[in-house]
Amino acid sequence: TRYGIAIATFIERELKRDSLNYLGSYYQARIEEASAAGDSAEVSRLSARRRRETTAIQARMDAKAEECASYFEEYLAMFPESRFSADVLVRLAQLYYDIDKNTYLDRVASSGGEEFVPMDLSRTIELYQRVLTNYPESEVEDVALYSLGYALHEVGNQHGAITNYRRLLNRYPDSPLAAETYVRAGDHYFDSFVFDSAMVYYDRVIDYPEASSTVFQFGLYKLGWTYYLLNDYPSSVAVFAYLIEDTEKMEELGLGRGSAMVEEATEYIAHSFMEQQAGPGVRMASNFLDAYGRPEVTVAVLRRMGDFYIEQGYWNEAVMAYTALLNRDAYSGEAPFIQARIAAAYEGAGDIPAAVQAREALVEAYSRTGDWAVHARDSSRFAEVDSIRAEALEQAITYHLSTA
């Protein structure tokens, strides 16, 4: 009965955590909608309401943590060696982690950042160690190993953290925590600049497609990033392309993993083709993207390549990237502006005649009565296009007058 009361209180608190997560996601979505609509007053109102409601729930969770911990302590005092002891110790450790972490954060806030405040998770660490020592091969051993590793990482004991992560992966490769543990272990080596070892751990995340969206996508993202840092650009491109493809397939099935990292994935694909030395970057990117068969990714990557080349002063490469983009997306609303960037790139390269020709092409191809205007999928920027056409025409006339 006492165990049941303690567990019921623990579950009640976890339900409040679910409510907290739901509220956070709900308000974030509404805030993003209001922000996209340019309604700053609504953004402020929603932000204040989110803060008020989540703070209230967090306060109730904190109170429940203390209450629940007292129930578990009472149970352990009365039944120190029951069949539930390992489970109780793990749950108690989780509660003490939340309690002591909140205490630490309060102390940091009180210090105003003026002094170093150590984090004390000794109660949590001691309880997980008791589970591993006194209840080997219990049903919660994988949880204890992961959570002990995490707590040790928090207090700066990186060797202890990776040791426990490895033990979990060796003993419980099918644990629900395995995928996240591979990410944590990969992060350990990544943060230590040991990228070869980081790659080995991140690569194993692919074996767990059933993992949560956050874990799976983050693991893929870090794997692609690691390949990039190792100068293995083909592998980097392959992983980031897989990340994009996985996101699309899950969204089609209504099981969206979320697309927070897709934009960064396209940037890394662009950089990978720019950095590789096997051949001309734009040509190799174009060949890959045409075979990949996702026009929106093709547009995003080629646009980023052109912009990155412009920023770095690689003018000829920028022209090639933008030209490849226009060849594949001739009627987009951005097409006239891409043509203007081609002219700017020629001018940056010092090829003024070519810049003038590009501006004359801009004037001719993007009038309101031309082929582009008839087929354009976005007519909302016609006024802007008229403006850059007029500027391009003036520049072209000025050039011809100066060379007459």
mmCIF file of C-alpha atoms in Angstrom:
data_model
loop_
_atom_site.group_PDB
_atom_site.id
_atom_site.type_symbol
_atom_site.label_atom_id
_atom_site.label_comp_id
_atom_site.label_asym_id
_atom_site.label_seq_id
_atom_site.Cartn_x
_atom_site.Cartn_y
_atom_site.Cartn_z
ATOM 1 C CA THR A 1 0.000 0.000 0.000
ATOM 2 C CA ARG A 2 2.782 2.435 0.890
ATOM 3 C CA TYR A 3 4.550 1.615 -2.376
ATOM 4 C CA GLY A 4 1.298 2.191 -4.250
ATOM 5 C CA ILE A 5 0.779 5.595 -2.611
ATOM 6 C CA ALA A 6 4.333 6.639 -3.426
ATOM 7 C CA ILE A 7 4.040 5.482 -7.048
ATOM 8 C CA ALA A 8 0.679 7.191 -7.480
ATOM 9 C CA THR A 9 2.170 10.468 -6.245
ATOM 10 C CA PHE A 10 5.149 10.022 -8.566
ATOM 11 C CA ILE A 11 2.880 9.369 -11.574
ATOM 12 C CA GLU A 12 0.722 12.364 -10.679
ATOM 13 C CA ARG A 13 3.824 14.530 -10.806
ATOM 14 C CA GLU A 14 4.898 13.046 -14.152
ATOM 15 C CA LEU A 15 1.468 13.865 -15.568
ATOM 16 C CA LYS A 16 2.068 17.459 -14.571
ATOM 17 C CA ARG A 17 5.356 17.281 -16.512
ATOM 18 C CA ASP A 18 3.401 16.095 -19.556
ATOM 19 C CA SER A 19 1.034 19.031 -19.111
ATOM 20 C CA LEU A 20 4.001 21.378 -18.865
ATOM 21 C CA ASN A 21 5.475 20.027 -22.105
ATOM 22 C CA TYR A 22 2.110 20.241 -23.847
ATOM 23 C CA LEU A 23 1.573 23.838 -22.763
ATOM 24 C CA GLY A 24 5.056 24.780 -23.909
ATOM 25 C CA SER A 25 4.468 23.292 -27.371
ATOM 26 C CA TYR A 26 0.942 24.721 -27.627
ATOM 27 C CA TYR A 27 1.962 28.257 -26.813
ATOM 28 C CA GLN A 28 5.125 28.067 -28.913
ATOM 29 C CA ALA A 29 3.063 27.175 -31.982
ATOM 30 C CA ARG A 30 0.631 30.041 -31.345
ATOM 31 C CA ILE A 31 3.467 32.488 -30.682
ATOM 32 C CA GLU A 32 5.142 31.512 -33.954
ATOM 33 C CA GLU A 33 1.837 32.022 -35.808
ATOM 34 C CA ALA A 34 1.379 35.460 -34.236
ATOM 35 C CA SER A 35 4.977 36.371 -35.007
ATOM 36 C CA ALA A 36 4.594 35.302 -38.642
ATOM 37 C CA ALA A 37 1.483 37.498 -38.849
ATOM 38 C CA GLY A 38 3.433 40.429 -37.427
ATOM 39 C CA ASP A 39 1.174 40.692 -34.379
ATOM 40 C CA SER A 40 3.693 41.725 -31.707
ATOM 41 C CA ALA A 41 0.955 42.492 -29.159
ATOM 42 C CA GLU A 42 -0.382 38.949 -29.448
ATOM 43 C CA VAL A 43 3.144 37.558 -29.141
ATOM 44 C CA SER A 44 3.614 39.471 -25.893
ATOM 45 C CA ARG A 45 0.230 38.387 -24.560
ATOM 46 C CA LEU A 46 0.805 34.727 -25.355
ATOM 47 C CA SER A 47 4.336 34.800 -23.949
ATOM 48 C CA ALA A 48 3.102 36.266 -20.667
ATOM 49 C CA ARG A 49 0.291 33.739 -20.449
ATOM 50 C CA ARG A 50 2.663 30.848 -21.172
ATOM 51 C CA ARG A 51 5.057 32.074 -18.513
ATOM 52 C CA ARG A 52 2.259 32.431 -15.957
ATOM 53 C CA GLU A 53 0.701 29.005 -16.591
ATOM 54 C CA THR A 54 3.949 27.061 -16.850
ATOM 55 C CA THR A 55 5.325 28.702 -13.706
ATOM 56 C CA ALA A 56 2.224 27.624 -11.789
ATOM 57 C CA ILE A 57 2.542 24.030 -12.977
ATOM 58 C CA GLN A 58 6.267 23.978 -12.212
ATOM 59 C CA ALA A 59 5.589 25.173 -8.677
ATOM 60 C CA ARG A 60 3.105 22.331 -8.135
ATOM 61 C CA MET A 61 5.623 19.866 -9.580
ATOM 62 C CA ASP A 62 8.315 21.102 -7.191
ATOM 63 C CA ALA A 63 5.995 20.661 -4.213
ATOM 64 C CA LYS A 64 5.045 17.168 -5.356
ATOM 65 C CA ALA A 65 8.718 16.251 -5.725
ATOM 66 C CA GLU A 66 9.366 16.908 -2.040
ATOM 67 C CA GLU A 67 6.197 15.083 -1.009
ATOM 68 C CA CYS A 68 6.917 12.084 -3.218
ATOM 69 C CA ALA A 69 10.539 11.865 -2.071
ATOM 70 C CA SER A 70 9.378 11.685 1.547
ATOM 71 C CA TYR A 71 7.063 8.769 0.684
ATOM 72 C CA PHE A 72 9.897 6.879 -1.002
ATOM 73 C CA GLU A 73 12.291 7.553 1.891
ATOM 74 C CA GLU A 74 9.661 6.285 4.326
ATOM 75 C CA TYR A 75 9.121 3.162 2.251
ATOM 76 C CA LEU A 76 12.844 2.381 2.069
ATOM 77 C CA ALA A 77 13.200 2.826 5.811
ATOM 78 C CA MET A 78 10.403 0.338 6.452
ATOM 79 C CA PHE A 79 11.193 -2.121 3.644
ATOM 80 C CA PRO A 80 14.905 -1.745 2.800
ATOM 81 C CA GLU A 81 15.157 -4.988 0.814
ATOM 82 C CA SER A 82 11.791 -5.407 -0.870
ATOM 83 C CA ARG A 83 11.324 -6.520 -4.453
ATOM 84 C CA PHE A 84 10.524 -2.892 -5.280
ATOM 85 C CA SER A 85 13.676 -1.419 -3.755
ATOM 86 C CA ALA A 86 15.638 -0.936 -6.994
ATOM 87 C CA ASP A 87 12.664 0.749 -8.652
ATOM 88 C CA VAL A 88 12.116 3.013 -5.647
ATOM 89 C CA LEU A 89 15.783 3.994 -5.514
ATOM 90 C CA VAL A 90 15.767 4.984 -9.192
ATOM 91 C CA ARG A 91 12.603 7.062 -8.822
ATOM 92 C CA LEU A 92 13.939 8.702 -5.671
ATOM 93 C CA ALA A 93 17.183 9.532 -7.466
ATOM 94 C CA GLN A 94 15.188 11.170 -10.260
ATOM 95 C CA LEU A 95 13.299 13.269 -7.732
ATOM 96 C CA TYR A 96 16.448 14.343 -5.944
ATOM 97 C CA TYR A 97 17.966 15.286 -9.290
ATOM 98 C CA ASP A 98 15.062 17.636 -10.003
ATOM 99 C CA ILE A 99 15.082 19.044 -6.469
ATOM 100 C CA ASP A 100 18.840 19.602 -6.317
ATOM 101 C CA LYS A 101 19.030 20.944 -9.873
ATOM 102 C CA ASN A 102 16.341 23.511 -9.049
ATOM 103 C CA THR A 103 18.233 24.462 -5.899
ATOM 104 C CA TYR A 104 21.369 24.946 -7.971
ATOM 105 C CA LEU A 105 19.549 27.108 -10.529
ATOM 106 C CA ASP A 106 18.065 29.239 -7.754
ATOM 107 C CA ARG A 107 21.534 29.760 -6.275
ATOM 108 C CA VAL A 108 22.930 30.712 -9.669
ATOM 109 C CA ALA A 109 20.121 33.229 -10.148
ATOM 110 C CA SER A 110 20.696 34.645 -6.668
ATOM 111 C CA SER A 111 24.422 35.071 -7.309
ATOM 112 C CA GLY A 112 23.716 37.163 -10.373
ATOM 113 C CA GLY A 113 26.524 35.370 -12.163
ATOM 114 C CA GLU A 114 29.095 37.045 -9.932
ATOM 115 C CA GLU A 115 30.489 33.848 -8.419
ATOM 116 C CA PHE A 116 30.985 30.190 -9.261
ATOM 117 C CA VAL A 117 28.197 28.003 -7.893
ATOM 118 C CA PRO A 118 28.974 24.254 -7.781
ATOM 119 C CA MET A 119 26.252 21.772 -8.610
ATOM 120 C CA ASP A 120 25.666 19.163 -5.915
ATOM 121 C CA LEU A 121 24.043 15.984 -7.210
ATOM 122 C CA SER A 122 25.616 13.733 -4.601
ATOM 123 C CA ARG A 123 22.272 12.361 -3.397
ATOM 124 C CA THR A 124 21.269 11.386 -6.909
ATOM 125 C CA ILE A 125 24.644 9.838 -7.740
ATOM 126 C CA GLU A 126 24.770 7.839 -4.494
ATOM 127 C CA LEU A 127 21.307 6.351 -5.091
ATOM 128 C CA TYR A 128 22.100 5.230 -8.643
ATOM 129 C CA GLN A 129 25.340 3.677 -7.418
ATOM 130 C CA ARG A 130 23.355 1.779 -4.756
ATOM 131 C CA VAL A 131 21.117 0.353 -7.453
ATOM 132 C CA LEU A 132 24.071 -0.829 -9.515
ATOM 133 C CA THR A 133 25.931 -2.260 -6.514
ATOM 134 C CA ASN A 134 23.078 -3.847 -4.563
ATOM 135 C CA TYR A 135 20.744 -4.855 -7.401
ATOM 136 C CA PRO A 136 22.857 -5.981 -10.360
ATOM 137 C CA GLU A 137 20.862 -6.975 -13.463
ATOM 138 C CA SER A 138 17.662 -5.495 -12.048
ATOM 139 C CA GLU A 139 14.929 -4.372 -14.419
ATOM 140 C CA VAL A 140 16.009 -0.777 -13.949
ATOM 141 C CA GLU A 141 19.749 -1.246 -14.339
ATOM 142 C CA ASP A 142 19.779 0.378 -17.770
ATOM 143 C CA VAL A 143 17.959 3.408 -16.363
ATOM 144 C CA ALA A 144 20.423 3.608 -13.492
ATOM 145 C CA LEU A 145 23.426 3.389 -15.833
ATOM 146 C CA TYR A 146 22.125 6.067 -18.168
ATOM 147 C CA SER A 147 20.995 8.382 -15.396
ATOM 148 C CA LEU A 148 24.226 7.968 -13.435
ATOM 149 C CA GLY A 149 26.198 8.810 -16.575
ATOM 150 C CA TYR A 150 24.054 11.863 -17.149
ATOM 151 C CA ALA A 151 24.404 13.078 -13.552
ATOM 152 C CA LEU A 152 28.177 12.582 -13.610
ATOM 153 C CA HIS A 153 28.355 14.546 -16.849
ATOM 154 C CA GLU A 154 26.403 17.361 -15.208
ATOM 155 C CA VAL A 155 28.914 17.658 -12.364
ATOM 156 C CA GLY A 156 31.901 17.488 -14.720
ATOM 157 C CA ASN A 157 32.961 13.859 -14.279
ATOM 158 C CA GLN A 158 33.240 13.042 -17.977
ATOM 159 C CA HIS A 159 35.233 9.837 -17.471
ATOM 160 C CA GLY A 160 32.577 8.479 -15.130
ATOM 161 C CA ALA A 161 29.855 9.492 -17.557
ATOM 162 C CA ILE A 162 31.306 7.723 -20.595
ATOM 163 C CA THR A 163 32.142 4.646 -18.517
ATOM 164 C CA ASN A 164 28.510 4.208 -17.538
ATOM 165 C CA TYR A 165 27.263 4.931 -21.064
ATOM 166 C CA ARG A 166 29.539 2.210 -22.415
ATOM 167 C CA ARG A 167 28.384 -0.258 -19.770
ATOM 168 C CA LEU A 168 24.771 0.366 -20.740
ATOM 169 C CA LEU A 169 25.441 -0.100 -24.461
ATOM 170 C CA ASN A 170 27.425 -3.301 -23.873
ATOM 171 C CA ARG A 171 24.864 -4.853 -21.528
ATOM 172 C CA TYR A 172 21.581 -3.503 -22.889
ATOM 173 C CA PRO A 173 21.837 -2.798 -26.637
ATOM 174 C CA ASP A 174 18.056 -3.206 -26.943
ATOM 175 C CA SER A 175 17.227 -0.800 -24.141
ATOM 176 C CA PRO A 176 14.807 2.028 -24.981
ATOM 177 C CA LEU A 177 17.635 4.282 -23.804
ATOM 178 C CA ALA A 178 20.243 2.842 -26.195
ATOM 179 C CA ALA A 179 19.756 5.348 -29.029
ATOM 180 C CA GLU A 180 19.983 8.333 -26.718
ATOM 181 C CA THR A 181 22.993 6.797 -24.992
ATOM 182 C CA TYR A 182 24.792 6.460 -28.326
ATOM 183 C CA VAL A 183 24.147 10.174 -28.895
ATOM 184 C CA ARG A 184 25.434 11.045 -25.411
ATOM 185 C CA ALA A 185 28.549 8.944 -25.920
ATOM 186 C CA GLY A 186 29.079 10.521 -29.328
ATOM 187 C CA ASP A 187 28.736 13.966 -27.763
ATOM 188 C CA HIS A 188 31.408 13.051 -25.207
ATOM 189 C CA TYR A 189 33.966 12.397 -27.942
ATOM 190 C CA PHE A 190 32.701 15.205 -30.186
ATOM 191 C CA ASP A 191 33.158 17.748 -27.410
ATOM 192 C CA SER A 192 36.647 16.336 -26.849
ATOM 193 C CA PHE A 193 37.445 16.788 -30.576
ATOM 194 C CA VAL A 194 37.919 13.025 -30.998
ATOM 195 C CA PHE A 195 35.777 12.951 -34.111
ATOM 196 C CA ASP A 196 36.671 9.423 -35.266
ATOM 197 C CA SER A 197 35.253 7.978 -32.042
ATOM 198 C CA ALA A 198 32.281 10.333 -32.099
ATOM 199 C CA MET A 199 31.431 9.120 -35.592
ATOM 200 C CA VAL A 200 31.371 5.476 -34.439
ATOM 201 C CA TYR A 201 28.764 6.216 -31.763
ATOM 202 C CA TYR A 202 26.601 8.565 -33.818
ATOM 203 C CA ASP A 203 26.541 6.049 -36.649
ATOM 204 C CA ARG A 204 24.810 3.494 -34.431
ATOM 205 C CA VAL A 205 21.777 5.765 -33.997
ATOM 206 C CA ILE A 206 20.713 4.748 -37.516
ATOM 207 C CA ASP A 207 20.022 1.271 -36.081
ATOM 208 C CA TYR A 208 17.215 2.766 -33.958
ATOM 209 C CA PRO A 209 14.694 4.339 -36.358
ATOM 210 C CA GLU A 210 12.002 3.851 -33.719
ATOM 211 C CA ALA A 211 13.757 6.321 -31.412
ATOM 212 C CA SER A 212 12.112 9.622 -30.569
ATOM 213 C CA SER A 213 12.255 12.315 -33.224
ATOM 214 C CA THR A 214 14.572 14.463 -31.144
ATOM 215 C CA VAL A 215 17.078 11.675 -30.553
ATOM 216 C CA PHE A 216 17.028 10.201 -34.056
ATOM 217 C CA GLN A 217 17.280 13.477 -35.946
ATOM 218 C CA PHE A 218 19.860 14.924 -33.596
ATOM 219 C CA GLY A 219 21.953 11.766 -33.938
ATOM 220 C CA LEU A 220 21.816 11.986 -37.722
ATOM 221 C CA TYR A 221 22.603 15.682 -37.609
ATOM 222 C CA LYS A 222 25.647 15.159 -35.403
ATOM 223 C CA LEU A 223 26.798 12.247 -37.596
ATOM 224 C CA GLY A 224 26.635 14.411 -40.725
ATOM 225 C CA TRP A 225 28.405 17.243 -38.923
ATOM 226 C CA THR A 226 31.130 14.869 -37.740
ATOM 227 C CA TYR A 227 31.709 13.552 -41.261
ATOM 228 C CA TYR A 228 31.978 17.166 -42.407
ATOM 229 C CA LEU A 229 34.598 17.943 -39.763
ATOM 230 C CA LEU A 230 36.490 14.811 -40.810
ATOM 231 C CA ASN A 231 36.504 16.149 -44.402
ATOM 232 C CA ASP A 232 34.462 13.137 -45.517
ATOM 233 C CA TYR A 233 32.157 15.259 -47.637
ATOM 234 C CA PRO A 234 30.406 12.468 -49.605
ATOM 235 C CA SER A 235 29.358 10.798 -46.344
ATOM 236 C CA SER A 236 28.290 14.142 -44.910
ATOM 237 C CA VAL A 237 26.059 14.795 -47.920
ATOM 238 C CA ALA A 238 24.604 11.279 -47.745
ATOM 239 C CA VAL A 239 23.693 11.583 -44.061
ATOM 240 C CA PHE A 240 22.138 15.031 -44.361
ATOM 241 C CA ALA A 241 20.184 13.899 -47.426
ATOM 242 C CA TYR A 242 18.938 10.911 -45.431
ATOM 243 C CA LEU A 243 17.901 13.229 -42.602
ATOM 244 C CA ILE A 244 15.805 15.299 -45.024
ATOM 245 C CA GLU A 245 14.303 12.201 -46.635
ATOM 246 C CA ASP A 246 13.457 10.662 -43.254
ATOM 247 C CA THR A 247 11.689 13.849 -42.189
ATOM 248 C CA GLU A 248 9.589 13.903 -45.351
ATOM 249 C CA LYS A 249 8.562 10.256 -45.066
ATOM 250 C CA MET A 250 7.572 10.586 -41.421
ATOM 251 C CA GLU A 251 5.508 13.674 -42.169
ATOM 252 C CA GLU A 252 3.721 11.829 -44.991
ATOM 253 C CA LEU A 253 2.797 9.107 -42.501
ATOM 254 C CA GLY A 254 1.602 11.652 -39.969
ATOM 255 C CA LEU A 255 4.476 10.721 -37.696
ATOM 256 C CA GLY A 256 6.451 13.900 -38.230
ATOM 257 C CA ARG A 257 9.841 13.908 -36.630
ATOM 258 C CA GLY A 258 9.912 17.675 -36.974
ATOM 259 C CA SER A 259 11.933 19.703 -39.444
ATOM 260 C CA ALA A 260 13.977 21.904 -37.139
ATOM 261 C CA MET A 261 17.259 20.585 -38.544
ATOM 262 C CA VAL A 262 16.302 20.335 -42.217
ATOM 263 C CA GLU A 263 17.365 23.904 -42.978
ATOM 264 C CA GLU A 264 20.754 23.334 -41.391
ATOM 265 C CA ALA A 265 21.053 20.040 -43.277
ATOM 266 C CA THR A 266 20.690 21.865 -46.604
ATOM 267 C CA GLU A 267 23.378 24.327 -45.514
ATOM 268 C CA TYR A 268 25.801 21.516 -44.724
ATOM 269 C CA ILE A 269 25.062 19.859 -48.065
ATOM 270 C CA ALA A 270 25.930 23.153 -49.757
ATOM 271 C CA HIS A 271 29.142 23.567 -47.757
ATOM 272 C CA SER A 272 30.138 19.939 -48.376
ATOM 273 C CA PHE A 273 29.978 20.373 -52.146
ATOM 274 C CA MET A 274 31.873 23.647 -51.870
ATOM 275 C CA GLU A 275 34.638 22.096 -49.751
ATOM 276 C CA GLN A 276 35.159 18.807 -51.601
ATOM 277 C CA GLN A 277 38.055 18.571 -54.046
ATOM 278 C CA ALA A 278 36.848 15.770 -56.323
ATOM 279 C CA GLY A 279 35.486 18.099 -58.969
ATOM 280 C CA PRO A 280 33.673 21.394 -59.649
ATOM 281 C CA GLY A 281 31.359 21.957 -56.702
ATOM 282 C CA VAL A 282 28.345 23.288 -58.595
ATOM 283 C CA ARG A 283 28.464 20.543 -61.223
ATOM 284 C CA MET A 284 28.762 17.798 -58.621
ATOM 285 C CA ALA A 285 25.993 19.321 -56.505
ATOM 286 C CA SER A 286 23.721 19.677 -59.530
ATOM 287 C CA ASN A 287 24.269 16.054 -60.573
ATOM 288 C CA PHE A 288 23.567 14.791 -57.062
ATOM 289 C CA LEU A 289 20.520 16.990 -56.508
ATOM 290 C CA ASP A 290 18.990 16.084 -59.882
ATOM 291 C CA ALA A 291 19.305 12.401 -58.953
ATOM 292 C CA TYR A 292 18.043 13.073 -55.422
ATOM 293 C CA GLY A 293 14.815 14.297 -56.957
ATOM 294 C CA ARG A 294 13.619 16.888 -54.450
ATOM 295 C CA PRO A 295 13.262 20.212 -56.275
ATOM 296 C CA GLU A 296 12.821 22.246 -53.082
ATOM 297 C CA VAL A 297 16.114 20.858 -51.735
ATOM 298 C CA THR A 298 17.823 21.554 -55.070
ATOM 299 C CA VAL A 299 16.680 25.180 -54.949
ATOM 300 C CA ALA A 300 17.730 25.609 -51.319
ATOM 301 C CA VAL A 301 21.190 24.087 -51.775
ATOM 302 C CA LEU A 302 22.073 25.898 -54.994
ATOM 303 C CA ARG A 303 20.839 29.210 -53.563
ATOM 304 C CA ARG A 304 22.961 28.727 -50.470
ATOM 305 C CA MET A 305 25.989 27.801 -52.562
ATOM 306 C CA GLY A 306 25.599 30.949 -54.614
ATOM 307 C CA ASP A 307 25.181 33.122 -51.534
ATOM 308 C CA PHE A 308 28.142 31.510 -49.762
ATOM 309 C CA TYR A 309 30.337 31.950 -52.838
ATOM 310 C CA ILE A 310 29.340 35.619 -53.030
ATOM 311 C CA GLU A 311 30.213 36.127 -49.344
ATOM 312 C CA GLN A 312 33.625 34.545 -49.865
ATOM 313 C CA GLY A 313 34.402 36.380 -53.097
ATOM 314 C CA TYR A 314 34.305 33.305 -55.356
ATOM 315 C CA TRP A 315 32.523 35.218 -58.084
ATOM 316 C CA ASN A 316 32.717 32.748 -60.963
ATOM 317 C CA GLU A 317 31.491 29.894 -58.775
ATOM 318 C CA ALA A 318 28.611 32.081 -57.606
ATOM 319 C CA VAL A 319 27.606 32.701 -61.230
ATOM 320 C CA MET A 320 27.639 28.944 -61.885
ATOM 321 C CA ALA A 321 25.517 28.203 -58.807
ATOM 322 C CA TYR A 322 22.929 30.869 -59.587
ATOM 323 C CA THR A 323 22.813 29.873 -63.259
ATOM 324 C CA ALA A 324 22.257 26.229 -62.297
ATOM 325 C CA LEU A 325 19.476 27.386 -59.997
ATOM 326 C CA LEU A 326 17.725 29.405 -62.711
ATOM 327 C CA ASN A 327 17.988 26.466 -65.107
ATOM 328 C CA ARG A 328 16.017 24.377 -62.614
ATOM 329 C CA ASP A 329 13.634 26.978 -61.180
ATOM 330 C CA ALA A 330 13.126 29.513 -63.947
ATOM 331 C CA TYR A 331 9.668 30.732 -62.951
ATOM 332 C CA SER A 332 10.030 31.195 -59.219
ATOM 333 C CA GLY A 333 9.333 34.545 -57.601
ATOM 334 C CA GLU A 334 13.031 34.737 -56.728
ATOM 335 C CA ALA A 335 14.269 34.266 -60.305
ATOM 336 C CA PRO A 336 14.685 37.992 -61.137
ATOM 337 C CA PHE A 337 16.593 38.556 -57.915
ATOM 338 C CA ILE A 338 18.860 35.607 -58.683
ATOM 339 C CA GLN A 339 19.538 37.139 -62.096
ATOM 340 C CA ALA A 340 20.467 40.378 -60.335
ATOM 341 C CA ARG A 341 22.922 38.480 -58.134
ATOM 342 C CA ILE A 342 24.495 36.965 -61.256
ATOM 343 C CA ALA A 343 25.103 40.495 -62.512
ATOM 344 C CA ALA A 344 26.560 41.478 -59.139
ATOM 345 C CA ALA A 345 28.859 38.446 -59.192
ATOM 346 C CA TYR A 346 30.188 39.320 -62.646
ATOM 347 C CA GLU A 347 30.826 42.847 -61.436
ATOM 348 C CA GLY A 348 32.605 41.494 -58.344
ATOM 349 C CA ALA A 349 34.829 39.449 -60.657
ATOM 350 C CA GLY A 350 35.671 42.593 -62.625
ATOM 351 C CA ASP A 351 33.903 41.381 -65.773
ATOM 352 C CA ILE A 352 31.852 44.510 -66.391
ATOM 353 C CA PRO A 353 30.671 43.590 -69.936
ATOM 354 C CA ALA A 354 29.295 40.296 -68.601
ATOM 355 C CA ALA A 355 27.621 42.168 -65.722
ATOM 356 C CA VAL A 356 25.949 44.500 -68.218
ATOM 357 C CA GLN A 357 24.759 41.568 -70.324
ATOM 358 C CA ALA A 358 23.298 39.950 -67.187
ATOM 359 C CA ARG A 359 21.460 43.176 -66.342
ATOM 360 C CA GLU A 360 20.125 43.461 -69.899
ATOM 361 C CA ALA A 361 18.868 39.879 -69.581
ATOM 362 C CA LEU A 362 17.157 40.880 -66.337
ATOM 363 C CA VAL A 363 15.388 43.768 -68.046
ATOM 364 C CA GLU A 364 14.319 41.652 -71.014
ATOM 365 C CA ALA A 365 13.274 38.436 -69.285
ATOM 366 C CA TYR A 366 11.329 39.710 -66.291
ATOM 367 C CA SER A 367 8.866 42.286 -67.594
ATOM 368 C CA ARG A 368 5.215 42.030 -66.572
ATOM 369 C CA THR A 369 4.267 40.888 -70.071
ATOM 370 C CA GLY A 370 7.087 38.394 -70.545
ATOM 371 C CA ASP A 371 7.203 34.616 -70.264
ATOM 372 C CA TRP A 372 8.312 34.711 -66.623
ATOM 373 C CA ALA A 373 5.359 36.868 -65.559
ATOM 374 C CA VAL A 374 2.913 34.550 -67.329
ATOM 375 C CA HIS A 375 4.249 31.451 -65.617
ATOM 376 C CA ALA A 376 5.440 32.925 -62.314
ATOM 377 C CA ARG A 377 4.067 31.122 -59.288
ATOM 378 C CA ASP A 378 4.349 34.264 -57.164
ATOM 379 C CA SER A 379 3.125 37.632 -58.436
ATOM 380 C CA SER A 380 3.353 39.416 -55.087
ATOM 381 C CA ARG A 381 6.794 40.852 -55.842
ATOM 382 C CA PHE A 382 6.155 42.340 -59.277
ATOM 383 C CA ALA A 383 6.652 45.871 -57.945
ATOM 384 C CA GLU A 384 10.044 44.926 -56.515
ATOM 385 C CA VAL A 385 10.978 43.309 -59.816
ATOM 386 C CA ASP A 386 10.014 46.478 -61.683
ATOM 387 C CA SER A 387 12.333 48.406 -59.378
ATOM 388 C CA ILE A 388 15.392 46.208 -59.916
ATOM 389 C CA ARG A 389 14.713 46.111 -63.660
ATOM 390 C CA ALA A 390 14.688 49.908 -63.753
ATOM 391 C CA GLU A 391 17.945 50.024 -61.797
ATOM 392 C CA ALA A 392 19.521 47.411 -64.086
ATOM 393 C CA LEU A 393 18.432 49.346 -67.180
ATOM 394 C CA GLU A 394 19.896 52.567 -65.827
ATOM 395 C CA GLN A 395 23.215 50.836 -65.082
ATOM 396 C CA ALA A 396 23.339 49.270 -68.533
ATOM 397 C CA ILE A 397 22.622 52.616 -70.242
ATOM 398 C CA THR A 398 25.283 54.333 -68.130
ATOM 399 C CA TYR A 399 27.834 51.704 -69.168
ATOM 400 C CA HIS A 400 27.057 51.970 -72.871
ATOM 401 C CA LEU A 401 27.216 55.776 -72.751
ATOM 402 C CA SER A 402 30.568 55.641 -71.017
ATOM 403 C CA THR A 403 32.038 53.295 -73.630
ATOM 404 C CA ALA A 404 30.527 54.941 -76.713
#
